[in-house]
């Protein structure tokens, strides 16, 4: 849960720039920025420190331990599908309904992820 709060805090600059761009009428750029920065964080922010750690330890692999990791990944892809469907349902236009839908999808994802991590919900598949 603490990492979720930390992640939200590190996204504040992205949020501010997205709001500024959206107020200028460039909603597509704002959405692209928020999605792109998260993709960059996941594809660079995770592997680079792990690569450096592994190189410093003589090639020892980094063990990633998380309860329900497989289910969290599946949940992430399901939420991505819901995001795409909700954007398409709003005819690819930003609106209050779409914003509320995105907020609710994030909240559901956050709650389910915490429940998986705290073993309130048990993932049937273990990797």
Short mmCIF file of C-alpha atoms in Angstrom, two decimals, residues 1 8-9 19 40 42 44-45 49 51 64 67 74 79 81 110:
data_model
loop_
_atom_site.label_atom_id
_atom_site.label_comp_id
_atom_site.label_asym_id
_atom_site.label_seq_id
_atom_site.Cartn_x
_atom_site.Cartn_y
_atom_site.Cartn_z
CA UNK A 1 0.00 0.00 0.00
CA UNK A 8 0.90 8.41 -6.82
CA UNK A 9 3.30 11.00 -5.45
CA UNK A 19 -3.96 19.02 -16.88
CA UNK A 40 8.11 4.14 -19.71
CA UNK A 42 7.37 0.00 -16.21
CA UNK A 44 12.65 1.27 -17.84
CA UNK A 45 12.05 1.99 -14.16
CA UNK A 49 17.69 -1.14 -11.31
CA UNK A 51 19.89 -5.12 -14.20
CA UNK A 64 10.34 -11.05 -7.33
CA UNK A 67 1.20 -12.69 -3.60
CA UNK A 74 -4.33 -10.79 -15.64
CA UNK A 79 -8.57 -3.38 -16.85
CA UNK A 81 -9.44 -3.95 -22.06
CA UNK A 110 -6.29 -0.69 -6.70
#
